[in-house]
Each structure stands twice: as C-alpha cells, then as structure tokens.
Amino acid sequence: MDYMSLFKDTNARIPFSILGILLLLGSSTTTVVLSTLGNERSEVFIEIHEAKYENVLISATADIENIINNAGLNAARIIGRKPVIISQITGLDAHEVNLLRIRSSIAEELHIYLQENYKNNMYNDGTYALNIGNQNDPSAFLVSSDDIKIEPVIMKIHRPFSVFLLGPEQKKNAPVYWKISLDLPVMICSIHKYERPKEYLEVLSCSTLITSRLPLLENLVYEYNQTINGLGPFWNLITLISNTYTIPRGYKHYRSGSPENIMKNSHLAPIINGCLLFEEGLVFGSVDPYALVHLIASSKKALSNKQILESDIIKKYDVTDFSISFDEFTEICTNIDTGEPVNTSIDTCPYINLTEIAQQLLFNWTEAILTFENTHNTLYQETISSPTTDTITQLIEEKQKQDHTFLTIQKGNPTFNSTTKNLIQDICSTIYSAVFSIDVQRDIDPTIFFGDHSGFPVDNGTTVWEITSITKTGYNTKPDKGFITPEVSLYSEQYTIQWERNHQWTTKKTIMQQNVTQSIWETNIVKDIKIEKNVSFSILLKEYGRYKERYNDVLDIFYRNNSLHDTNLVETLDVYNTTVFQPQLPSLYTAPSGEYHLQNISGDIPEWVESEAWMMIINLSKSIGSITQNETITSSKYPDPVVLIEKIKDDIRKQYTALLPDLMNHSQYIQNNSFFSLGKKAVFCIREWYVHLVETQYTDAFNTIGMLIDEQINDSLSTLDGPTKNQLHESLNTNFQEAIGDQLIFHLGTGISLESTNQQLTSWNENITIAVKHIPSYLDPFESVEYEGKKEYFLGIKNICALGSTGFPLLPITPTTPWLATFNLWIVQIRGSYAEFTVFDVNGESHPHPLFGYEPVVYTRKYEAIRTDAETLLGWNTRVTVSCDTVAFSLVPAWGFMVGELPNELIEHDGKMIT
Amino acid sequence: MNTKHRFRKNSTGISLLYDTLFFLVLLSVSSAILAPSLYSVNIKQTTFAVNHQQTATDSLQTLLYTREDFWSYRIGGNYFDYLASILGVNVTNNTVYAITTDWMFAREQQHKNIAELLSENLLSQCLIRISKNQSYQINCFTQEYTQRLHERINQRLETILGKGYAFNFTAIWQPLKGIPFGGTLSTGEPIPNTDTYAAQRILTISYLPTITWGNQSYTLSKTTGKQLSDQIQFQNNRYLYNIDELLQSYYANGSNNQTDLLKKKIQENITGFLDEFFFTDVTTINGTILFPGLFNDIVDRLFLQLLNLAQVSLTAQIEETIGYDVILNNDLLQMASSDTIYSYLIQELINQMTSFISLIQNSSISMDNEPYIAIKNMILTFISSQTRPMFQELGNSITEYVLSLPSLVSFVDVLFQHIIDLFQFSTAYVYLTIWRTT
C-alpha cells in the first residue's frame, strides 16, 4: 500500500531515486554527444591545418629553382667549354648568343624534369599536388626560353696583388654569377580524402643564382686577352724588360766585343713567356704550373745551352723558388755569352763619364783604327786619317760587303788641339795687357803779361799764342805697391810753358791835310806774354788684365813678382812711355786738359803661364773625367734612354757643381779678390774658361743625345702600327724596380676576393682560386708543336736591329771627334696564340660529376666552330692570342766596340710568320 | 496537537533516508560518466599532433633549402687518410697534411643548398643495396662527401629541432624501381614504434640517362621512354616474339586448360626480356643486338671512367680532376710523379670491390686480367639476381593484365608502359620522421 502511495501522493513529492536515475541517463547522453562532437572537431582541426597548400608551393618553388640551377650549371658547362666568341647569328653579338644558348638549354632541361616530376599529381605533400601547366591544357605546357630572364650578379674583384701599369687594375667590378628569373604557371589540386576536389591556379616566381662563376672566368680571360695584346700591360712589361735586357748586353758588347748578338730570340722567348706568365699571375691570381716549370727549363736551356729536364726542375725547386731572377737575362746570359764566369758582376748600364768631353778639348785624334775579322777569322786593322762619322761608316759598310766583321774602333795618333791652344794664347794675351792714356792738366790760371799799348786803347785783336819756352819743372813715377789702381798716374812730367803773341792796339787820330780834316787809325803791335806753370802730362792707367768681366784685380800690378816670375805688365808702362807718351808729348804741349792716346799695350807673357795652363787643363780633364754617373742610375731603373740620358745629365751636373770649388781652386790664384799675379790670373781664367766650356759641352751633348735618340725612336716607331712615341716613353718611364723588383715572382695560386656590390641585399664576400692551363704550356718559337694532328708554331718573334751593325753615332762634335755615344735600337715584333687556354674555378667546383661528385667550372678558349645539336653554326670560339710590337735600345760610349748586331743577324725571325 | 501525532505516526522517514542515499549514489555515478567528456583529451592530442607534424614539415623544408655558402669535401679523402696513416702521418692533428690534401683534392661548392648537395650526392654514390639493412657505396671517390653531408645534415637537424625531438632523416634515390642500385643517405635514430610525425618531399635529381645506339640518342624518362619502343624493333626480340606467338595462339584458340602453362611461359619470357633490357643486351632471334642493356650501359659508363682514370697519364688525370696545383708540393710531387696517388686509389677501389664481391658471393674473383670488367660483371650479376623476383612479379602482373583484355593488343606497348613506370631517374624521396624525446 505504501508503494502505491507514490502515485497517489498529492504532495507532488518525487523520490530522490528517480531524480538520480534521470541524472544518470542525462549524464550518459551528454557524454556520448560531447565525445562525438570532440572527434568531429579534431578532424576539422586537422583539415584546417592541412588545407594550406603554401607548403607544397614553397617546396616546389625551391625544388624547381634547384632544377634551374642544375640546368644552368649544365648550360654553363657547355658554354664554358665551347663559348661563342665570334657570332654567326645576324643581329646578335657573341655575348647575346651565349646567353641565348643558356636560356635555351635551361628551358629544354627544365621542361624535361618538369614533365618527369610535376605531372599527374606526382609532386605532392599528401594533401595537395602541384602540376605544371595551366588548366586548359597542362600537357601542352612548354617552358619558353623567352620567359627566362638572365641578369649578371656584379661583384667587386679585389686581386691579391697588382703592379701599376704592368698589370690589370687591382679592383674592378665584374659579373660573377648569373641570376635566373622565371615565372611558371602551376595548378594545385587537393588530393586529401577529406578535402573536396579543388584546383588552384598559381604562378611560381622562381629566382635563383646559377652557382657557377663562369661569367667571372669569361671576363678574366677576356681581360687577359686584352692585357697581352696591343698596348696593354704586357706591352709595358715586355718593353721594360727588353730594354733592361739590351742595355747591359750592349754595354758588355762595347767593352769586350761580346755578345755579338745582343738581342737574341733564344733569350726573348723565355722573357716573353715569363712576361705572359707574370700577366697571367696578375690577372688570374695564379699561373699554369707546367708553364712555369717549362719556362724555368727553357730559361736555363737558353742561358746555358744545356738541356734541362722538367722533372729535374720539379724536384729541385721548392715552392718558394718558383721564380725567375731577371738577372739571369741581363748579367748571367751576358757573362755566358762572353765566356766569363756567371757570377762576374756586370755593369747594367753604360757608365758615362766626362773624360771624352774633357779630353776632346785638349787632344785631336787624327786617326781612327778599326779592327775587323775576315772570313778566315783573322783580325786586321784599318786606319782612317782625319776620321769623320761618314768615312768610318763608309769603311765599315765596305768591309761588311766583303763579309768581314767589324769588331772595334780605337782612337789613334793624338795631337794637341790647336784650337784650344790658340784659345789659351788668346786668353793669355788678353789678360797680359793694359790700357793707358795720357792725361794733360794745364794751368787753369796762367799769368799773362800784356805789352805796353799806351795811347792805343782800341784792342784790335791778337795772334795765337805761341810757345816761346818750355821748361820742365819736374816729373813723377808710378805709385808704390798697393797704390796702383785704375785712373792712377803711373808717370807724369811737369812743365812751365811761356807763350807769346802779338797784340794789335789802335788809336784814332785827326790830322789836317789839304785843309781837310782826316781821321786816321794808328796801330801799335805789342807782345803779350803768358806763363803757364805746373802743366802736367801723365800716363794714366785705365785698366789692366781684362778677361771678360775680370780686370784690375791683380796684386802689385806693374811691379815684377820675382817669386812667381811674373812681370805683371811692368814693361807695358815703359812701352807706352816710349812708344806713345814721349813721342806724343810735344803734340800735347798745346793740348788742352784732357786724356789722349788711349792705347792697349800687351805685355810679355811669361813662359810658365801657358805651360802651367796646359798642365792645369790636363789635370782638370782628369778630375772631370773622374765624374761618372751615379751607380743607382741604371738602365733597369730608367729603361727609357731619353730619360736615362736626362737623369745622367742631372746627376753629372750635380756632381760637377759639387766639384766646381776644387776645379776652380780659387785660393791658389786669388786673395782678397785679387790675383797673386797676372800669370796666375791668366791660368785661372783659362781654368774658368775650360771648366765652363766642359759644362756647356756636356750639357749640349746630353741634350743633343736625347734629341737624336728621340728622333731615332720616332723614326723606328713610324714603321710600326702599334705604339706612339709618347706611349713608349710613358711605358718606359714606369719605375721598373719599384714595380716588379729584381725578380719576376710567380704566385702559383692565390685567391681573389669577391665582394658584393649590392647594398640592398645582405652582402656576402667570397674568394675564388683559379687554376690556369694552356696548350702549349710554353710558347716556343723554335719548335713546332703538334696540335690536333697539325704541327704549328705558337709563337713568332722577329727582332730587327734598326740602326745596323754599327749603331748610330750620337753627337758629332768636331770632324776629328766623331761621336760621344753610340746608340742602337731593336724593333721586336711578337705574335702568338695558345692552342687551348683553359681556366678552372678550383674552389667553386659546382658542376655535378657522377664519379667525383663535382668538377670545376671550366672556361676554354680554342679555335672551334660552335654548332647546335642540329649542326646549325652559331659562331666560333677563338684562341687567346698575344700580339705586340715594341722597341728596345742600347746606348754605349763612343769608341770601343760599337753596339749592333752582326750583319747576318740584323733581322732575326723565328717561329710563327710575322708580316 | 494533532500534528504532533501525525509526525509520530508517519512511517516514511526511513524510506526517505534510503531514497536520499540512493540518489547520492546515482549522482556520483553520473558525475563519473560525465567527467571524461567534459575534459576533451582528443582535441588536445590532435593539436599536439598537428603541431608536431607541422614541425616535421617545416624542419624538412628548412633543412633542404637553407643555403650552405661554403661546402667542401675531398675526393677519396678517406683513402688518403688511410694511406697517410700507414705512412705515419697523424691525419687528425697534422695541419700541413690537412691543408695539402684539402688543397689538392677538395671539392668546394658555394651557395648550394642541402637539397642540391643531397641530390648530387645521391647521384654520385653508386650504392648497391645488399639487404634491407646493408648497402655498399661503390664510388669511393665520394665516400667522404657522403660522410660529411651525413654529419652536416645531422648537425643541422639537431639545431633545427632542438633537444625536444629525435629524428630520422632518410633520402633515397632509386633510379629504377625495384632495382637495388642508386643512392641513400640516412641519419638519426631508428624510428620507434611510438607516435611519430613524418614529412616527405620529392627531390628532383638532374639525371636522365641517355643511351646512344646507332645514330640515335635515347633519353630515358617517363615522357620520352615511349620513343624507345616506337623506334626500336623490340618485337624482333626472341622473348617478345615468343610472347606474341603465345598470345596470338591464346586469342585465336580461346582460353583452355593450358592457361596456367601459358601464363608461366609468358611470364618467363617477360622476365627474360626484362633481364636483357636492363642487364644484358636485347637481341634478336639471330643474336643481333637490338638495344644495349640499360643498366649495363649505366654501370659501364661509371667503370669506363674509372678505367680511363687508371690508364690515362698523370697530366690528364690532373687536368681532368684536380687542376694543376698538384705539382706544388715536393712530397706530393713524388707521389704524383709515380702515379702513386691514383694508382693507390684505384687499387683501393678494386680491393673494396673484391671484398664486396666476396661478401655477397662468398667467393673471390681473379683480378689479374681486366679487373674492372670482372668487377662490373659481378656487380651486374648480383643486382640481376636481386632483381629477378621483382621481374617475376612484374611479369605475372603484366601477364594477368594482358590476358584479362578481351582482344589482342600491342604487347610491346603494354610492356613498355610498365617498364616506363619503373623509371624514376630524376626523382628522389626525402623523409623526415620526428618524435618527442622523453
């Protein structure tokens, strides 16, 4: 009954148990619903996160950029080995053709790989697949080369070392990489099971660096080719070195007659190869080691005429020894050629002294003795009297026509230079003279006694005064020592002179005559008397011992200097007195005051004066002859002969100026501005004349030499197409020693720094090390090299001795002193090429290689027609060539062995044809 | 008053107590049921899983496409180290040795990303898979490359993922599906059986073999492979000729009791053709070569290069491989001048391969004459034997497919469609699996 009460209960009371059951059911339902909702939310969450297709877009972009890079590297591999240098495609230059090849190659390869991995949902991340192409026709999609953009990445090259004018610039901007940009249409579709099929069209903007530094290699090879052609750094270097080579050899030839062949192609060949390697080292930072080994071997062979094995060189030399001393081409080769020990020191420059100029003023060589060697190797001499440049040259040419070899020329039969002798006498005569005059001084207030004329008041004039008596009242002799100066009376006489004249006086008188009164004049003539007292007649010294601006400057003039055995013009006073004064004195009695009879009287020149003057000049010539050019002024420092001469002139002038006090030796002649004696003055003036004459002579001589050399250079260069005179001088005036030192040092491989020039992007710096290899490694003009089945010379050297076997005598001073220096000049023409010239990027080996992983980026220049796979001619690859013309000089003093080549070696041509 | 009595008379009090207690029990049970649903473990786990997955994807992306501005390895570096250690050089502490070998044999790349380095490494490994857990890299020149790349990837992933994750990175390039040859690079820990998160990427390998036959070059790819079957008269091959006859007979006579035997014959002929196509040469009934064996040609090229390297002069070796810097060191010069360097490397390669051959065949081979040819043939034989089950399976599959067709079709076309499907010369797969460390 109680249980039924629940339903009957009207109190609306619900048992807790029912509530609990309801609660249990509700919580179970809620749990089920919430769990279901949670699972659904998780799946939605995953879908939301996986629905982003950017992931696949990003990874595909990166992957395609990698494909582009690989395609670009493959293209670079082909272009590097077969670049087009001369284009055959109309409207496109070689650079554009190569870029077109790269674009085409990238497009072709990219197309293939895109077809492989980017079709049929192949490329996916499990949610989205990325297919190449467009919605309309994905299979028809083609990558067009026109859509590929290439732009160079410019970086700043910083070479490890550089030599001004002798190499390329140390810093420059150059393309290093290529940057490729390409837009690709892609279609992205969902492939996830929870995703509704959707398609998204996107454009992939791919932009990547081609990790090959081929553009830089190409640029550097181009720069190297420019460097070794025309008037580039190679020309500067070869001009410098060939000149520093010929000058000491010429001087050695002048001294000893050997080497007979001054400019030898056998020496030029290693020099040229050395210069090429030097430029190679500067441009690329490294050189072809085989070329270096070959160069060393060839240099040794050229210098020693012994075969040197390259393997010996390799074993012998340490890394630091891979250098060639330039001395080997100047001193060593010259000593070897002259048969002297290799280590014998040799003047690297013709030391010019003033002996020639100093002595040629003293002596005449009336003969020139020329030594020849006939065809039977017998020496004989020919003598030319009163030689001139023309007669000497004529004889040498005649002998050379008979195949006789001219060896040397010597001076013969010296005589005193009569011109100089006369000049010395003239100077002495001029100095040994004095100028005198007669000075008349009258009584300015003479006493006049008029005659008595009383009654005759009218003065009717007089006659002229006439001397009636002369009475010598006294005389004076020359002043004491120390008081004889110009305008001083050296001798005088005093007189009293009486004069008379008729003086007419008149008077008027009136007389009656015939009743006519007449006036008449009566005359009374009386004698007037005038007495002059102290009328003086003096020998006045006007001047003495004049030579140019020097006069009146001798101690105790007109007094004999017994200690010096010098008359000091004493006798001239007597001469004047006896020859002028006394004879002229009567005529001067009546002369008014004044100076009369100015006359130069030559004195007696003591014998010792001239002889002392000669001895003094001879001694001076020796002193002056001891002035030689500074040893630091060498041809290696100043290879330009014009500049060399100018430097020598300046140096000698300085030395001469410094020596002047000794040369003049004033103290021996002068004290307190007065000469000890007139003879001393004469000697001094002759000394002064000689010293200044030598100075003038050598200044003129050097100026003339410079001018003549300049003319010869100009004439020789006019036959060449290449350098102008200014360019040659500019090249030669580079300070050679400062530039490259004593040695050509070859750095085998040093990195070149590359700095980013893009300020906007994060910059990066890197290094590149380049290996160089060329075929042939050594350009040999003497042996042909077989290349691709054909024997060929890869270097041609032609050296022409432009001024003949005797050279060009400079500065004909007098007919009997033919020249001061001999000058010769060689025109050197160089033509060559490398069959193959290859550079490797050895720390950027980015080209994949199936065996080694990677291989270096390579750029090769060789002669080759470049064709497409379809055999269409694109153009040609060409060889790296070397071409330049230059001149070298030799300058030696006169006489000795004249500088030049043997007649049959005036033109030396080896190897490749040079037109 | 009355109320008091009713209270005392009321007998429901005990019932109420029981009711209340029962209610409380049910309330507790309800709470126990409802509580887990209020705390959603599922969503949290999903969130973590998605984040881990994203980490794997992002890490792989970061790893592959981050540029390595400077990267280098030495050609045959391991072997030179070994040689030097025999000669008494302390290869780990000798700076001169390190600089010299780096200078001579280093390969340096600039600005390449890991993906490029990896794809190029896989291409150069020439790796033969002996078993599931054992493989051998034939190309000893790039072993240091593989080793350094392995270390670098390991290092990079440790940096990217930090200490919270363990990882397994595996890159596989198998140019022909099912043929155990290609390249593999794997680093990290073995994948555990716990929760892991994997990311996968396809790497394009810039490699498509080109075979020149006659005056024609054939690039083997999915898109161009069809040209091969169109231009070469493969139907003249003895196996395909047999198959053609069998099929014609089959379709002419209809199915009979001999179907199993027919299938077996067709399958055997397909296997024979595949063996010729990949390993030996495809020949006609008369023995004329129609087309060179594909794999034979690929491996041949590799060994041809080795052969050339061993035989060409020192100059050419230097020219083609390491440039000209080699002559700068006297010690090395002496080595180089007697061809020691490469002759050693080549000899070491032969030794390695000999031990490899011994490993896989329990026998040795004579290296007296033409060692390269002998090694090459042994390698091909090994790979061929490893591949045969796959060929048989493929043969079965093709046979089943062809026989299921209602009428006779061009069998060559069908066969080559399946062969082309095996080509994946330009595709490598990269996997990164990560998991939380405890």
CSV table of C-alpha atoms in Angstrom, one decimal, chain B residues 187-384:
chain,number,residue,atom,x,y,z
B,187,THR,CA,70.9,9.8,-40.4
B,188,GLY,CA,69.3,9.9,-37.0
B,189,GLU,CA,67.9,7.2,-34.8
B,190,PRO,CA,65.8,4.2,-35.8
B,191,ILE,CA,62.2,5.1,-36.0
B,192,PRO,CA,60.5,3.9,-32.8
B,193,ASN,CA,57.0,2.3,-32.5
B,194,THR,CA,55.6,5.2,-30.6
B,195,ASP,CA,53.9,8.3,-32.1
B,196,THR,CA,56.0,9.7,-34.9
B,197,TYR,CA,55.4,12.6,-37.3
B,198,ALA,CA,56.7,12.3,-40.8
B,199,ALA,CA,57.3,14.8,-43.6
B,200,GLN,CA,58.1,13.8,-47.2
B,201,ARG,CA,59.5,15.7,-50.1
B,202,ILE,CA,60.4,14.9,-53.7
B,203,LEU,CA,63.8,16.0,-54.8
B,204,THR,CA,64.4,16.3,-58.5
B,205,ILE,CA,67.6,14.7,-59.5
B,206,SER,CA,69.2,16.2,-62.5
B,207,TYR,CA,69.9,13.0,-64.2
B,208,LEU,CA,68.3,11.3,-67.1
B,209,PRO,CA,70.4,8.6,-68.8
B,210,THR,CA,71.0,9.0,-72.5
B,211,ILE,CA,71.9,5.9,-74.5
B,212,THR,CA,73.3,6.3,-77.9
B,213,TRP,CA,72.6,3.5,-80.1
B,214,GLY,CA,73.2,3.6,-83.8
B,215,ASN,CA,73.0,7.2,-84.8
B,216,GLN,CA,70.3,8.0,-82.3
B,217,SER,CA,70.4,9.1,-78.7
B,218,TYR,CA,67.6,8.0,-76.4
B,219,THR,CA,66.9,9.8,-73.2
B,220,LEU,CA,65.2,7.5,-70.8
B,221,SER,CA,62.4,9.3,-69.0
B,222,LYS,CA,58.8,8.9,-68.3
B,223,THR,CA,58.0,11.3,-71.1
B,224,THR,CA,60.5,10.2,-73.7
B,225,GLY,CA,60.6,6.4,-72.9
B,226,LYS,CA,57.8,5.8,-75.4
B,227,GLN,CA,60.0,6.9,-78.2
B,228,LEU,CA,62.3,4.0,-77.5
B,229,SER,CA,59.6,1.4,-78.0
B,230,ASP,CA,58.4,3.2,-81.1
B,231,GLN,CA,61.8,3.4,-82.8
B,232,ILE,CA,63.5,0.1,-81.8
B,233,GLN,CA,62.0,-3.0,-83.3
B,234,PHE,CA,61.7,-4.8,-80.0
B,235,GLN,CA,59.1,-7.2,-81.4
B,236,ASN,CA,62.0,-8.9,-83.1
B,237,ASN,CA,63.4,-9.9,-79.7
B,238,ARG,CA,63.2,-13.6,-79.2
B,239,TYR,CA,61.3,-13.3,-75.9
B,240,LEU,CA,58.8,-10.9,-77.3
B,241,TYR,CA,58.5,-12.9,-80.4
B,242,ASN,CA,57.6,-15.9,-78.3
B,243,ILE,CA,55.1,-13.9,-76.3
B,244,ASP,CA,53.5,-12.6,-79.5
B,245,GLU,CA,53.0,-16.1,-80.8
B,246,LEU,CA,51.7,-17.4,-77.5
B,247,LEU,CA,49.2,-14.5,-77.3
B,248,GLN,CA,48.1,-14.9,-80.9
B,249,SER,CA,47.5,-18.6,-80.2
B,250,TYR,CA,45.7,-17.7,-77.0
B,251,TYR,CA,43.3,-15.3,-78.6
B,252,ALA,CA,42.9,-17.5,-81.7
B,253,ASN,CA,42.0,-20.6,-79.7
B,254,GLY,CA,40.4,-19.0,-76.7
B,255,SER,CA,41.1,-20.0,-73.1
B,256,ASN,CA,41.6,-23.6,-72.4
B,257,ASN,CA,43.0,-25.8,-69.7
B,258,GLN,CA,46.5,-24.8,-70.6
B,259,THR,CA,46.1,-21.2,-69.2
B,260,ASP,CA,48.4,-21.7,-66.3
B,261,LEU,CA,51.1,-23.1,-68.5
B,262,LEU,CA,50.6,-20.2,-70.9
B,263,LYS,CA,50.9,-17.7,-68.1
B,264,LYS,CA,54.0,-19.3,-67.0
B,265,LYS,CA,55.6,-19.2,-70.4
B,266,ILE,CA,54.6,-15.6,-70.9
B,267,GLN,CA,55.9,-14.6,-67.5
B,268,GLU,CA,59.2,-16.4,-68.2
B,269,ASN,CA,59.6,-14.6,-71.5
B,270,ILE,CA,58.8,-11.3,-69.9
B,271,THR,CA,61.4,-12.0,-67.2
B,272,GLY,CA,63.9,-12.9,-69.9
B,273,PHE,CA,63.2,-9.8,-71.8
B,274,LEU,CA,63.5,-7.6,-68.7
B,275,ASP,CA,66.8,-9.2,-67.9
B,276,GLU,CA,68.1,-8.5,-71.3
B,277,PHE,CA,66.6,-4.9,-71.4
B,278,PHE,CA,68.1,-4.0,-68.1
B,279,PHE,CA,71.3,-6.1,-67.7
B,280,THR,CA,72.5,-7.8,-70.8
B,281,ASP,CA,71.6,-6.7,-74.4
B,282,VAL,CA,68.3,-7.0,-76.1
B,283,THR,CA,68.9,-9.4,-79.0
B,284,THR,CA,67.0,-10.8,-81.9
B,285,ILE,CA,66.4,-14.4,-82.5
B,286,ASN,CA,69.6,-14.4,-84.6
B,287,GLY,CA,71.6,-12.9,-81.8
B,288,THR,CA,71.8,-9.4,-83.3
B,289,ILE,CA,71.8,-6.7,-80.6
B,290,LEU,CA,68.7,-4.6,-80.9
B,291,PHE,CA,69.5,-2.4,-77.9
B,292,PRO,CA,72.2,-2.4,-75.2
B,293,GLY,CA,71.2,-3.4,-71.7
B,294,LEU,CA,70.1,-0.3,-69.9
B,295,PHE,CA,71.7,-0.9,-66.5
B,296,ASN,CA,74.7,-2.4,-68.2
B,297,ASP,CA,75.2,0.8,-70.1
B,298,ILE,CA,74.9,3.0,-67.0
B,299,VAL,CA,77.3,1.0,-64.9
B,300,ASP,CA,79.6,0.6,-67.9
B,301,ARG,CA,80.0,4.4,-68.1
B,302,LEU,CA,81.0,4.5,-64.5
B,303,PHE,CA,83.6,1.8,-64.9
B,304,LEU,CA,84.8,3.3,-68.1
B,305,GLN,CA,85.6,6.5,-66.3
B,306,LEU,CA,87.4,4.5,-63.6
B,307,LEU,CA,89.3,2.6,-66.3
B,308,ASN,CA,90.2,5.9,-68.0
B,309,LEU,CA,91.3,7.3,-64.8
B,310,ALA,CA,93.6,4.4,-64.1
B,311,GLN,CA,95.1,4.4,-67.6
B,312,VAL,CA,95.5,8.0,-68.6
B,313,SER,CA,98.6,9.8,-68.0
B,314,LEU,CA,99.2,11.8,-64.8
B,315,THR,CA,98.9,15.0,-66.7
B,316,ALA,CA,95.5,14.1,-68.0
B,317,GLN,CA,94.4,12.9,-64.6
B,318,ILE,CA,95.4,16.2,-63.0
B,319,GLU,CA,93.8,18.1,-65.9
B,320,GLU,CA,90.5,16.3,-65.6
B,321,THR,CA,90.3,16.0,-61.9
B,322,ILE,CA,92.2,18.4,-59.6
B,323,GLY,CA,93.6,21.0,-61.9
B,324,TYR,CA,97.3,21.9,-61.7
B,325,ASP,CA,98.0,22.8,-58.2
B,326,VAL,CA,99.3,19.3,-57.5
B,327,ILE,CA,102.9,19.9,-58.6
B,328,LEU,CA,103.5,22.5,-55.9
B,329,ASN,CA,104.5,20.2,-53.1
B,330,ASN,CA,107.6,18.1,-53.4
B,331,ASP,CA,106.4,15.2,-51.3
B,332,LEU,CA,103.2,15.0,-53.2
B,333,LEU,CA,105.1,15.5,-56.4
B,334,GLN,CA,107.0,12.4,-55.8
B,335,MET,CA,103.8,10.6,-55.2
B,336,ALA,CA,102.1,12.1,-58.2
B,337,SER,CA,105.1,11.5,-60.5
B,338,SER,CA,104.9,7.8,-59.9
B,339,ASP,CA,101.2,7.8,-60.3
B,340,THR,CA,101.0,6.7,-56.7
B,341,ILE,CA,98.0,8.7,-55.7
B,342,TYR,CA,95.6,7.4,-58.3
B,343,SER,CA,97.1,4.0,-58.6
B,344,TYR,CA,96.6,3.6,-54.9
B,345,LEU,CA,93.1,4.9,-55.1
B,346,ILE,CA,92.2,2.7,-58.0
B,347,GLN,CA,93.8,-0.3,-56.2
B,348,GLU,CA,91.9,0.5,-53.1
B,349,LEU,CA,88.7,0.6,-55.1
B,350,ILE,CA,89.5,-2.8,-56.5
B,351,ASN,CA,90.2,-4.1,-53.0
B,352,GLN,CA,87.0,-2.7,-51.7
B,353,MET,CA,85.0,-4.2,-54.5
B,354,THR,CA,86.7,-7.5,-54.2
B,355,SER,CA,85.8,-7.7,-50.5
B,356,PHE,CA,82.3,-6.6,-51.5
B,357,ILE,CA,82.1,-9.4,-54.1
B,358,SER,CA,83.4,-11.8,-51.5
B,359,LEU,CA,80.8,-10.6,-49.1
B,360,ILE,CA,77.9,-11.1,-51.5
B,361,GLN,CA,79.0,-14.3,-53.1
B,362,ASN,CA,81.3,-16.0,-50.7
B,363,SER,CA,83.8,-16.3,-53.4
B,364,SER,CA,86.7,-14.4,-54.8
B,365,ILE,CA,87.4,-13.3,-58.3
B,366,SER,CA,90.6,-13.1,-60.3
B,367,MET,CA,91.8,-9.5,-60.7
B,368,ASP,CA,94.7,-10.4,-62.9
B,369,ASN,CA,93.1,-9.5,-66.2
B,370,GLU,CA,90.7,-6.7,-66.8
B,371,PRO,CA,89.7,-6.3,-63.1
B,372,TYR,CA,87.2,-3.6,-63.9
B,373,ILE,CA,85.3,-5.8,-66.3
B,374,ALA,CA,85.3,-8.6,-63.9
B,375,ILE,CA,84.0,-6.4,-61.1
B,376,LYS,CA,81.4,-4.8,-63.3
B,377,ASN,CA,80.1,-8.2,-64.4
B,378,MET,CA,80.0,-9.5,-60.9
B,379,ILE,CA,78.1,-6.4,-59.8
B,380,LEU,CA,75.6,-6.7,-62.6
B,381,THR,CA,75.1,-10.4,-61.9
B,382,PHE,CA,74.5,-9.6,-58.3
B,383,ILE,CA,72.0,-6.9,-59.0
B,384,SER,CA,70.3,-9.0,-61.6
